[in-house]
mmCIF file of C-alpha atoms in Angstrom:
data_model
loop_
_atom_site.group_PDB
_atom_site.id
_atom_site.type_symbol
_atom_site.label_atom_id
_atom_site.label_comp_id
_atom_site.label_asym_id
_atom_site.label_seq_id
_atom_site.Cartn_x
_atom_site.Cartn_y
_atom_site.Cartn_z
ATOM 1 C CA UNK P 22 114.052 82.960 100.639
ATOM 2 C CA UNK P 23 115.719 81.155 103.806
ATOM 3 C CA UNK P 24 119.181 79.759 103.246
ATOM 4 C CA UNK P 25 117.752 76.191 103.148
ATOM 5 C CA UNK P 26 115.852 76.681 99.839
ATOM 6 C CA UNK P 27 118.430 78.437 98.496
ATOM 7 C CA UNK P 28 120.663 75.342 98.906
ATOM 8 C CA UNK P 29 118.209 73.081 97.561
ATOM 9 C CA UNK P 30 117.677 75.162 94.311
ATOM 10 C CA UNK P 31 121.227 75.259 94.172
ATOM 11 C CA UNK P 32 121.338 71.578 93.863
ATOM 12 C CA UNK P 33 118.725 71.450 91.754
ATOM 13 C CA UNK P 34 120.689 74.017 89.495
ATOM 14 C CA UNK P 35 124.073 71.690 89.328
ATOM 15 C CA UNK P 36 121.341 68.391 88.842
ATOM 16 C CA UNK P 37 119.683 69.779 85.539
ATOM 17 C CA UNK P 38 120.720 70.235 81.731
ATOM 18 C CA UNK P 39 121.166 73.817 80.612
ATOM 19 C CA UNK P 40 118.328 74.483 79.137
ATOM 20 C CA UNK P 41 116.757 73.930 82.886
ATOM 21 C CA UNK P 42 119.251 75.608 84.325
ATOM 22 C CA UNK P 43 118.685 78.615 81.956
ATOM 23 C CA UNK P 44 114.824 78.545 82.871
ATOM 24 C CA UNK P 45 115.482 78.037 86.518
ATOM 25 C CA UNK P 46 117.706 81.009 86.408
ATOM 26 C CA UNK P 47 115.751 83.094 85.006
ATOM 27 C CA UNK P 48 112.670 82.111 87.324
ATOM 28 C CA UNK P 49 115.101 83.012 90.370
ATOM 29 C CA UNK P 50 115.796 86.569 88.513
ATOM 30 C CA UNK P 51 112.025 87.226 88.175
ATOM 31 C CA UNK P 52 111.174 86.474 91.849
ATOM 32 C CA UNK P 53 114.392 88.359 93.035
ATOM 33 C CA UNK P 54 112.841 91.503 90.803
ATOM 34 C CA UNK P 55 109.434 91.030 92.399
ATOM 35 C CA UNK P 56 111.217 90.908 95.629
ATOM 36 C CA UNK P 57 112.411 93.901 95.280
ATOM 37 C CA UNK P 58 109.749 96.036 93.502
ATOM 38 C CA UNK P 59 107.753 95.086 96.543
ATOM 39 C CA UNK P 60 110.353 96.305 99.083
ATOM 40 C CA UNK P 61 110.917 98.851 97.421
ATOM 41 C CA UNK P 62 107.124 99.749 96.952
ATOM 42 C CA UNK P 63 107.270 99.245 100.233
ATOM 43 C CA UNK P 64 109.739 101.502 101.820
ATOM 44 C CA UNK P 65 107.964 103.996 99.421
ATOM 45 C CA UNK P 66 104.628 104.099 101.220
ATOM 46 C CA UNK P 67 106.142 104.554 104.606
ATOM 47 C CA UNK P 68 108.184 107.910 103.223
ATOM 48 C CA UNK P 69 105.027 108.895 101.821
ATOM 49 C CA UNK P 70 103.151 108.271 105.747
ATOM 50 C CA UNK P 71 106.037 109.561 107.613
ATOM 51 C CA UNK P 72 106.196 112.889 105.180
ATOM 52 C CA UNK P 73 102.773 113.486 106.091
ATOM 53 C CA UNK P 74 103.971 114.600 109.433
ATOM 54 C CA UNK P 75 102.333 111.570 111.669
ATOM 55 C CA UNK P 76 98.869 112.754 110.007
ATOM 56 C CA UNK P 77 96.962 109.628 109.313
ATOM 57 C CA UNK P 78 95.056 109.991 105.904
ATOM 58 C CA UNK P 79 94.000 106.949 103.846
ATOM 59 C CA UNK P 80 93.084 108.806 100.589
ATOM 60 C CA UNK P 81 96.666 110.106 100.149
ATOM 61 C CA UNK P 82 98.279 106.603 99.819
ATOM 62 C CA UNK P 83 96.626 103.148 97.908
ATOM 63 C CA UNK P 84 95.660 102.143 94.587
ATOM 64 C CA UNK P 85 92.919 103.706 92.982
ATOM 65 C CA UNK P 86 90.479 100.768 93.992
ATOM 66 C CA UNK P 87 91.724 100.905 97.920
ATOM 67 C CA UNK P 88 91.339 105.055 97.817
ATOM 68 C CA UNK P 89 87.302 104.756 96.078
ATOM 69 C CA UNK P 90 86.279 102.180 98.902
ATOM 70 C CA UNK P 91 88.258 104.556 101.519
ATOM 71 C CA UNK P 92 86.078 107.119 100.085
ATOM 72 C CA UNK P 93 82.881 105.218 99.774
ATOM 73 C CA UNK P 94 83.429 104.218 103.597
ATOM 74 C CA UNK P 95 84.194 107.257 104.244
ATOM 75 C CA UNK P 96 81.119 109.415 102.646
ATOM 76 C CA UNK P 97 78.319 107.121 102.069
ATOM 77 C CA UNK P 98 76.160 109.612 100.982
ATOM 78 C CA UNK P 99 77.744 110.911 98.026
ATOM 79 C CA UNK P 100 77.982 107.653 96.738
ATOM 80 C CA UNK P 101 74.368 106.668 97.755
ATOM 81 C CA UNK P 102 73.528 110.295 95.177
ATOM 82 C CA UNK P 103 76.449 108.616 92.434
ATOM 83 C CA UNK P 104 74.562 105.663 92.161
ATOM 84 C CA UNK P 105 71.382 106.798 92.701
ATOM 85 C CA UNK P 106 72.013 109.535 89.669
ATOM 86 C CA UNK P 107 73.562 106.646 87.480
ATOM 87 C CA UNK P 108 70.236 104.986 87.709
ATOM 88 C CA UNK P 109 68.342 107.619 86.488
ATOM 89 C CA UNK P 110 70.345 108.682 83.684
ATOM 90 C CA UNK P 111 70.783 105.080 82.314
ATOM 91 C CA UNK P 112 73.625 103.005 81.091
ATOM 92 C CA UNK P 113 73.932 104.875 77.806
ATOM 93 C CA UNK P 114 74.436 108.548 78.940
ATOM 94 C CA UNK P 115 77.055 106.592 81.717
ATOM 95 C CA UNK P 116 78.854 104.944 78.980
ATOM 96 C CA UNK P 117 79.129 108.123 77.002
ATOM 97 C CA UNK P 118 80.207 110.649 79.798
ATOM 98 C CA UNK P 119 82.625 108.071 81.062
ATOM 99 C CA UNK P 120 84.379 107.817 77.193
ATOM 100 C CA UNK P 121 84.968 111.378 77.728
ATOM 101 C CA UNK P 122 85.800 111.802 81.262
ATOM 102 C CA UNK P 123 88.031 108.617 81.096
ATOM 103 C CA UNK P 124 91.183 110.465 78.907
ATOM 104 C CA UNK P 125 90.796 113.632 80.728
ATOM 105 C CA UNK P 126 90.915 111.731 84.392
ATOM 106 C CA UNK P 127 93.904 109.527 82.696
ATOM 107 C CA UNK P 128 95.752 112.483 81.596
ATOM 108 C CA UNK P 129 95.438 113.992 84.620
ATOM 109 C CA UNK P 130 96.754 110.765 86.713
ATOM 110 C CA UNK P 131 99.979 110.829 83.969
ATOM 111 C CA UNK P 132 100.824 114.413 84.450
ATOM 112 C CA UNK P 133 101.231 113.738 88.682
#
């Protein structure tokens, strides 16, 4: 936040009842806490890229959704021979594999 808005909320802060001032307080916590996670989030990737000794590799940093399109850019294929299998085995088997694979794959993510 620049020091301009700060002013003005502090303003707004002396202008208002307390029960305002409680909410608008709290509001400023929350976005300070945000604030941070992400800079902190932040500083985290860039340890993780620099410890990877200047190798560039986009599947070892991301969330899960940003490292399956890396990998579906990456090997079109395979993912041509996923979805190409998923058709044929229909949305039931899918359904049913996935309810099993889903708490293995989830276990797996908590124990890293």
């Amino acid at each position: 936040m620049s020091n301009a808005s700060k002013d003005a909320d502090l303003v707004l802060l002396q202008a208002t009842d307390p029960q305002a001032r409680e909410v608008l307080q709290r509001i400023e916590n929350q976005r300070e806490r945000l604030e941070g996670r992400r800079l902190a989030r932040q500083q985290a990737l860039t340890l993780r890229r620099d410890s990877a000794g200047g190798q560039h590799n986009p599947m070892a940093y991301g969330t899960l959704a940003e490292r399956l399109i890396n990998f579906g850019r990456e090997h079109p294929l395979v993912c041509a021979g996923l979805v190409g299998a998923g058709l044929l085995l229909g949305p039931r088997k899918l359904i049913r594999m996935a309810s099993i694979a889903m708490p293995i794959v989830m276990k797996l993510r908590r124990s890293h």
